[in-house]
Amino acid sequence: MSVSAVRIRDLRKGFGAVEAVAGVDLDIGDGEFFSMLGPSGSGKTTVLRLIAGFERPTAGTVELAGRDVTSLPPFERDVNTVFQDYALFPHLDVLRNVEYGLKVRRVPRAERRARAREALRGVRLEGMEARRPAELSGGQRQRVALARALVNEPRVLLLDEPLGALDLRLREEMQAELKAIQRRAGITFVFVTHDQEEALTLSDRVAVMDRGRIEQVGTPAQLYERPATAFVAGFVGTSNRVGDVRVRPEKLQVDGLDGVGTERGPGQGDRHALGTVADLVYAGALTRVHVDLESGERVVALRQNLAASDDMPHRPGDRVRVRWHSAHEFRVADAGRGDAAEAAPAS
Amino acid sequence: MDDDQGLTAVAAARPAPGPRRRAAAVLHRRPRLRLTLLLSAPLAWLVPGYLGALAAIFLTAFWTTDTFTGEVVHQYTLANFQTLWDEPVYRTIALRSVGVAAAVTLIDMAIGLPMAFAMAKVVRPRRRPYLVVAVLAPLWAPYLVKAYAWRVMLAHGGLADEVLGPFGLSGPGYGLTATVLVLAYLWLPYMILPVYTGLERLPDSLLDASGDLGARPLRTLRAVVLPMVFPSLVAGSVFTFSLSLGDYITVKIVGGRTQLLGNVVYDNVGAANNLPFAAAVATIPVVVMLAYLAAARRTGALREL
């Protein structure tokens, strides 16, 4: 087996009485797009800063490509960071920002100019070389920050919520661009985000963090379909609790008792529960059907709006049968622990 | 309750506007009136009391005194400026004063920058206010007391001699060096505070980013910190430079026989009773400062004040 790009063992970091990182183990493969997902305060950014070397751990080790870098300062680590606030040098123009790392490493002027221009072309910013960061839009600054880090050809690129400050459209555009750049450059990406959709769509693997610990590491599909803990089940997508199992909202089928609204015929392995429609929430592509089950539990089912919205077969107060396939059920290890997003409407 | 009744009830519940409310409404509608009211008191002070005094000095510089009676003669003449230009001693004094101001400024920069950096970037945020207070504390002691404290320390056989004695050295005694030392001490807070403010506004992520891109701390200082705090350094230097240029007390107390522009003015107002000549001498620091400010303005530093 090849050496991990990043290997972390029992990493801990305390700030006063608060333990921001409380024992983390991670192995991130070479060329992997790896995300750390969690709510604010979960310790994901601190782990990133420990990998970069901005913080010294209270305990534990950080290895990069098999080399223990735990006690090395940032300028001796072969990683580069894209900061949440971009951290562009305001007194330098775009070209000088991008060539900063090369200049520090004494790359000859002609070569570093050429490489900086090439990096700017890679993020579609040719012609912007002479601008100051203040004269750029948020998306452009983001791309300068990316070029400034990538031009050094680091083994690992660390990205701290890099898309957090962008509006939705730009965000989606940049997500696609990031993924393309990562594939092209073949660099290991360690990507910190609190946006579960972003983590799922971009990553090869995701580590879900909560309260300084890793809850689960897996591929997006593993996390979504087989969440290991109640926290993961609630933070990555939403889930319904039915008895002692959980089911994702889009896996629930709502049938009228007279058969109205059935999208999929009954089959083997189906489970049922009876209930009353409590509310319908129209959300464009989908409608959320809130159903109060006879057991007293409330579940949310997603129904695709294949027809016009006023064709919705159910009305609040209707008696319905909620149906799902047993293969879509999952259990979590710590079922007793309340999961944050369970009762909230699906997002 | 139907809609009409509801509306009536709301209208009745609202009291008629009182005189204060009406005045506020008038002011809200008339921004120029608001500005006039805000500025009238400061302007009443600033124009006669401040600019008026400056104009009076400048005007006086063109008068002269009757050598016999000592009375000021209100007659336009360039004689005072002629004397300043022709007498080499005044040129020497002017240059010496500028040199003292420059030396004080450089010393304060050298001490103030690391101090401000420690306060803004190294010390924990919660402890910063205490350090700011510590820097400001000397400003609460009277100027004269501080200057005389230095006079005692620098006296022959005083603290300075005693501390330096074991190293085979002695204190500077009274003179030019002592003047520079004491002025640098007196004006240090005026350098630290603007630089501290400038550094506090410098995001930590810029320092992280520089290290992340491979720069060692000294490189980060040179390539990121210094260019970013340069305007603050210039802002601080405007204080240290102008305060040093105008000072006449410190040099009297620890300067020995040193002559600077400040005490030349003082001696001409007092002993020599030549107010017009004192005024002419006083225009020198004003002109030097105007040139300095013009240069500082080009660095964008005045926006930091």
PDB file of N, CA and C in Angstrom, chain A residues 49 54 74-75 79-81 83 85 87-91 100-101 104-105 148 152, chain B residues 203 205-217 219-220 223-224 227-228:
ATOM      1  N   ARG A  49      -5.793  23.658  10.246  1.00  0.00           N
ATOM      2  CA  ARG A  49      -4.703  24.547  10.671  1.00  0.00           C
ATOM      3  C   ARG A  49      -3.562  23.764  11.304  1.00  0.00           C
ATOM      4  N   PHE A  54      -0.182  26.087  11.347  1.00  0.00           N
ATOM      5  CA  PHE A  54      -0.463  27.381  11.998  1.00  0.00           C
ATOM      6  C   PHE A  54      -0.670  27.201  13.492  1.00  0.00           C
ATOM      7  N   PRO A  74       4.992  26.277   9.409  1.00  0.00           N
ATOM      8  CA  PRO A  74       4.291  26.206   8.118  1.00  0.00           C
ATOM      9  C   PRO A  74       5.223  26.320   6.915  1.00  0.00           C
ATOM     10  N   PHE A  75       6.273  27.192   7.042  1.00  0.00           N
ATOM     11  CA  PHE A  75       7.100  27.416   5.857  1.00  0.00           C
ATOM     12  C   PHE A  75       8.002  26.239   5.536  1.00  0.00           C
ATOM     13  N   VAL A  79       2.674  21.978   1.964  1.00  0.00           N
ATOM     14  CA  VAL A  79       1.233  22.145   1.768  1.00  0.00           C
ATOM     15  C   VAL A  79       0.983  23.626   1.495  1.00  0.00           C
ATOM     16  N   ASN A  80      -0.117  23.924   0.841  1.00  0.00           N
ATOM     17  CA  ASN A  80      -0.535  25.314   0.695  1.00  0.00           C
ATOM     18  C   ASN A  80      -2.005  25.421   1.027  1.00  0.00           C
ATOM     19  N   THR A  81      -2.393  26.633   1.441  1.00  0.00           N
ATOM     20  CA  THR A  81      -3.728  26.815   1.986  1.00  0.00           C
ATOM     21  C   THR A  81      -4.490  27.868   1.184  1.00  0.00           C
ATOM     22  N   PHE A  83      -7.400  30.313   2.025  1.00  0.00           N
ATOM     23  CA  PHE A  83      -8.037  30.765   3.254  1.00  0.00           C
ATOM     24  C   PHE A  83      -9.482  31.173   3.016  1.00  0.00           C
ATOM     25  N   ASP A  85     -10.968  33.815   4.114  1.00  0.00           N
ATOM     26  CA  ASP A  85     -11.071  35.220   3.700  1.00  0.00           C
ATOM     27  C   ASP A  85     -10.096  35.519   2.557  1.00  0.00           C
ATOM     28  N   ALA A  87      -7.154  35.934   2.166  1.00  0.00           N
ATOM     29  CA  ALA A  87      -5.854  36.387   2.659  1.00  0.00           C
ATOM     30  C   ALA A  87      -4.922  36.817   1.537  1.00  0.00           C
ATOM     31  N   LEU A  88      -5.464  37.524   0.547  1.00  0.00           N
ATOM     32  CA  LEU A  88      -4.593  38.084  -0.492  1.00  0.00           C
ATOM     33  C   LEU A  88      -3.871  39.292   0.089  1.00  0.00           C
ATOM     34  N   PHE A  89      -2.625  39.516  -0.359  1.00  0.00           N
ATOM     35  CA  PHE A  89      -1.880  40.663   0.140  1.00  0.00           C
ATOM     36  C   PHE A  89      -2.407  41.922  -0.547  1.00  0.00           C
ATOM     37  N   PRO A  90      -3.023  42.831   0.206  1.00  0.00           N
ATOM     38  CA  PRO A  90      -3.695  43.968  -0.432  1.00  0.00           C
ATOM     39  C   PRO A  90      -2.734  44.939  -1.099  1.00  0.00           C
ATOM     40  N   HIS A  91      -1.445  44.927  -0.656  1.00  0.00           N
ATOM     41  CA  HIS A  91      -0.509  45.905  -1.213  1.00  0.00           C
ATOM     42  C   HIS A  91       0.190  45.386  -2.467  1.00  0.00           C
ATOM     43  N   TYR A 100       4.279  35.134  -5.149  1.00  0.00           N
ATOM     44  CA  TYR A 100       4.895  35.324  -3.821  1.00  0.00           C
ATOM     45  C   TYR A 100       5.643  34.077  -3.354  1.00  0.00           C
ATOM     46  N   GLY A 101       4.970  32.931  -3.418  1.00  0.00           N
ATOM     47  CA  GLY A 101       5.582  31.691  -2.942  1.00  0.00           C
ATOM     48  C   GLY A 101       6.822  31.324  -3.738  1.00  0.00           C
ATOM     49  N   VAL A 104       9.684  33.735  -2.781  1.00  0.00           N
ATOM     50  CA  VAL A 104      10.262  33.347  -1.495  1.00  0.00           C
ATOM     51  C   VAL A 104      11.213  32.159  -1.678  1.00  0.00           C
ATOM     52  N   ARG A 105      10.850  31.252  -2.586  1.00  0.00           N
ATOM     53  CA  ARG A 105      11.709  30.077  -2.823  1.00  0.00           C
ATOM     54  C   ARG A 105      12.781  30.357  -3.858  1.00  0.00           C
ATOM     55  N   ARG A 148      -2.595  31.266  -6.377  1.00  0.00           N
ATOM     56  CA  ARG A 148      -1.445  31.553  -5.533  1.00  0.00           C
ATOM     57  C   ARG A 148      -0.975  30.299  -4.798  1.00  0.00           C
ATOM     58  N   ASN A 152       2.577  26.792  -6.525  1.00  0.00           N
ATOM     59  CA  ASN A 152       3.702  26.178  -5.815  1.00  0.00           C
ATOM     60  C   ASN A 152       3.735  24.660  -5.955  1.00  0.00           C
TER      61      ASN A 152
ATOM     62  N   PRO B 203      -5.061  41.584   9.111  1.00  0.00           N
ATOM     63  CA  PRO B 203      -5.621  40.273   9.449  1.00  0.00           C
ATOM     64  C   PRO B 203      -4.516  39.250   9.722  1.00  0.00           C
ATOM     65  N   SER B 205      -4.616  36.274   9.085  1.00  0.00           N
ATOM     66  CA  SER B 205      -4.531  35.312   7.985  1.00  0.00           C
ATOM     67  C   SER B 205      -3.448  35.732   6.985  1.00  0.00           C
ATOM     68  N   LEU B 206      -3.149  37.038   6.897  1.00  0.00           N
ATOM     69  CA  LEU B 206      -2.085  37.466   5.978  1.00  0.00           C
ATOM     70  C   LEU B 206      -0.736  36.943   6.448  1.00  0.00           C
ATOM     71  N   LEU B 207      -0.529  36.952   7.760  1.00  0.00           N
ATOM     72  CA  LEU B 207       0.727  36.423   8.300  1.00  0.00           C
ATOM     73  C   LEU B 207       0.778  34.915   8.095  1.00  0.00           C
ATOM     74  N   ASP B 208      -0.359  34.240   8.350  1.00  0.00           N
ATOM     75  CA  ASP B 208      -0.431  32.802   8.100  1.00  0.00           C
ATOM     76  C   ASP B 208      -0.127  32.507   6.636  1.00  0.00           C
ATOM     77  N   ALA B 209      -0.752  33.281   5.754  1.00  0.00           N
ATOM     78  CA  ALA B 209      -0.608  33.028   4.317  1.00  0.00           C
ATOM     79  C   ALA B 209       0.850  33.164   3.898  1.00  0.00           C
ATOM     80  N   SER B 210       1.530  34.161   4.426  1.00  0.00           N
ATOM     81  CA  SER B 210       2.924  34.371   4.060  1.00  0.00           C
ATOM     82  C   SER B 210       3.766  33.172   4.495  1.00  0.00           C
ATOM     83  N   GLY B 211       3.563  32.700   5.721  1.00  0.00           N
ATOM     84  CA  GLY B 211       4.285  31.528   6.200  1.00  0.00           C
ATOM     85  C   GLY B 211       3.920  30.289   5.387  1.00  0.00           C
ATOM     86  N   ASP B 212       2.644  30.183   5.060  1.00  0.00           N
ATOM     87  CA  ASP B 212       2.150  29.054   4.291  1.00  0.00           C
ATOM     88  C   ASP B 212       2.827  28.987   2.923  1.00  0.00           C
ATOM     89  N   LEU B 213       3.149  30.172   2.364  1.00  0.00           N
ATOM     90  CA  LEU B 213       3.777  30.217   1.047  1.00  0.00           C
ATOM     91  C   LEU B 213       5.294  30.079   1.148  1.00  0.00           C
ATOM     92  N   GLY B 214       5.780  29.793   2.352  1.00  0.00           N
ATOM     93  CA  GLY B 214       7.197  29.464   2.489  1.00  0.00           C
ATOM     94  C   GLY B 214       8.062  30.554   3.084  1.00  0.00           C
ATOM     95  N   ALA B 215       7.452  31.696   3.483  1.00  0.00           N
ATOM     96  CA  ALA B 215       8.268  32.797   3.987  1.00  0.00           C
ATOM     97  C   ALA B 215       8.590  32.591   5.462  1.00  0.00           C
ATOM     98  N   ARG B 216       9.886  32.798   5.803  1.00  0.00           N
ATOM     99  CA  ARG B 216      10.274  32.793   7.212  1.00  0.00           C
ATOM    100  C   ARG B 216       9.811  34.094   7.856  1.00  0.00           C
ATOM    101  N   PRO B 217       9.786  34.138   9.202  1.00  0.00           N
ATOM    102  CA  PRO B 217       9.241  35.324   9.888  1.00  0.00           C
ATOM    103  C   PRO B 217       9.867  36.658   9.442  1.00  0.00           C
ATOM    104  N   ARG B 219      11.167  37.428   6.614  1.00  0.00           N
ATOM    105  CA  ARG B 219      10.677  37.721   5.280  1.00  0.00           C
ATOM    106  C   ARG B 219       9.243  38.277   5.359  1.00  0.00           C
ATOM    107  N   THR B 220       8.424  37.638   6.190  1.00  0.00           N
ATOM    108  CA  THR B 220       7.041  38.095   6.362  1.00  0.00           C
ATOM    109  C   THR B 220       7.024  39.527   6.889  1.00  0.00           C
ATOM    110  N   ALA B 223       8.168  41.726   3.841  1.00  0.00           N
ATOM    111  CA  ALA B 223       7.350  41.732   2.633  1.00  0.00           C
ATOM    112  C   ALA B 223       5.870  41.990   2.892  1.00  0.00           C
ATOM    113  N   VAL B 224       5.415  41.740   4.114  1.00  0.00           N
ATOM    114  CA  VAL B 224       3.974  41.913   4.385  1.00  0.00           C
ATOM    115  C   VAL B 224       3.733  42.950   5.490  1.00  0.00           C
ATOM    116  N   PRO B 227       5.252  46.854   4.745  1.00  0.00           N
ATOM    117  CA  PRO B 227       4.466  47.637   3.772  1.00  0.00           C
ATOM    118  C   PRO B 227       3.059  47.956   4.267  1.00  0.00           C
ATOM    119  N   MET B 228       2.481  47.017   5.037  1.00  0.00           N
ATOM    120  CA  MET B 228       1.113  47.243   5.474  1.00  0.00           C
ATOM    121  C   MET B 228       1.030  48.265   6.611  1.00  0.00           C
TER     122      MET B 228
END
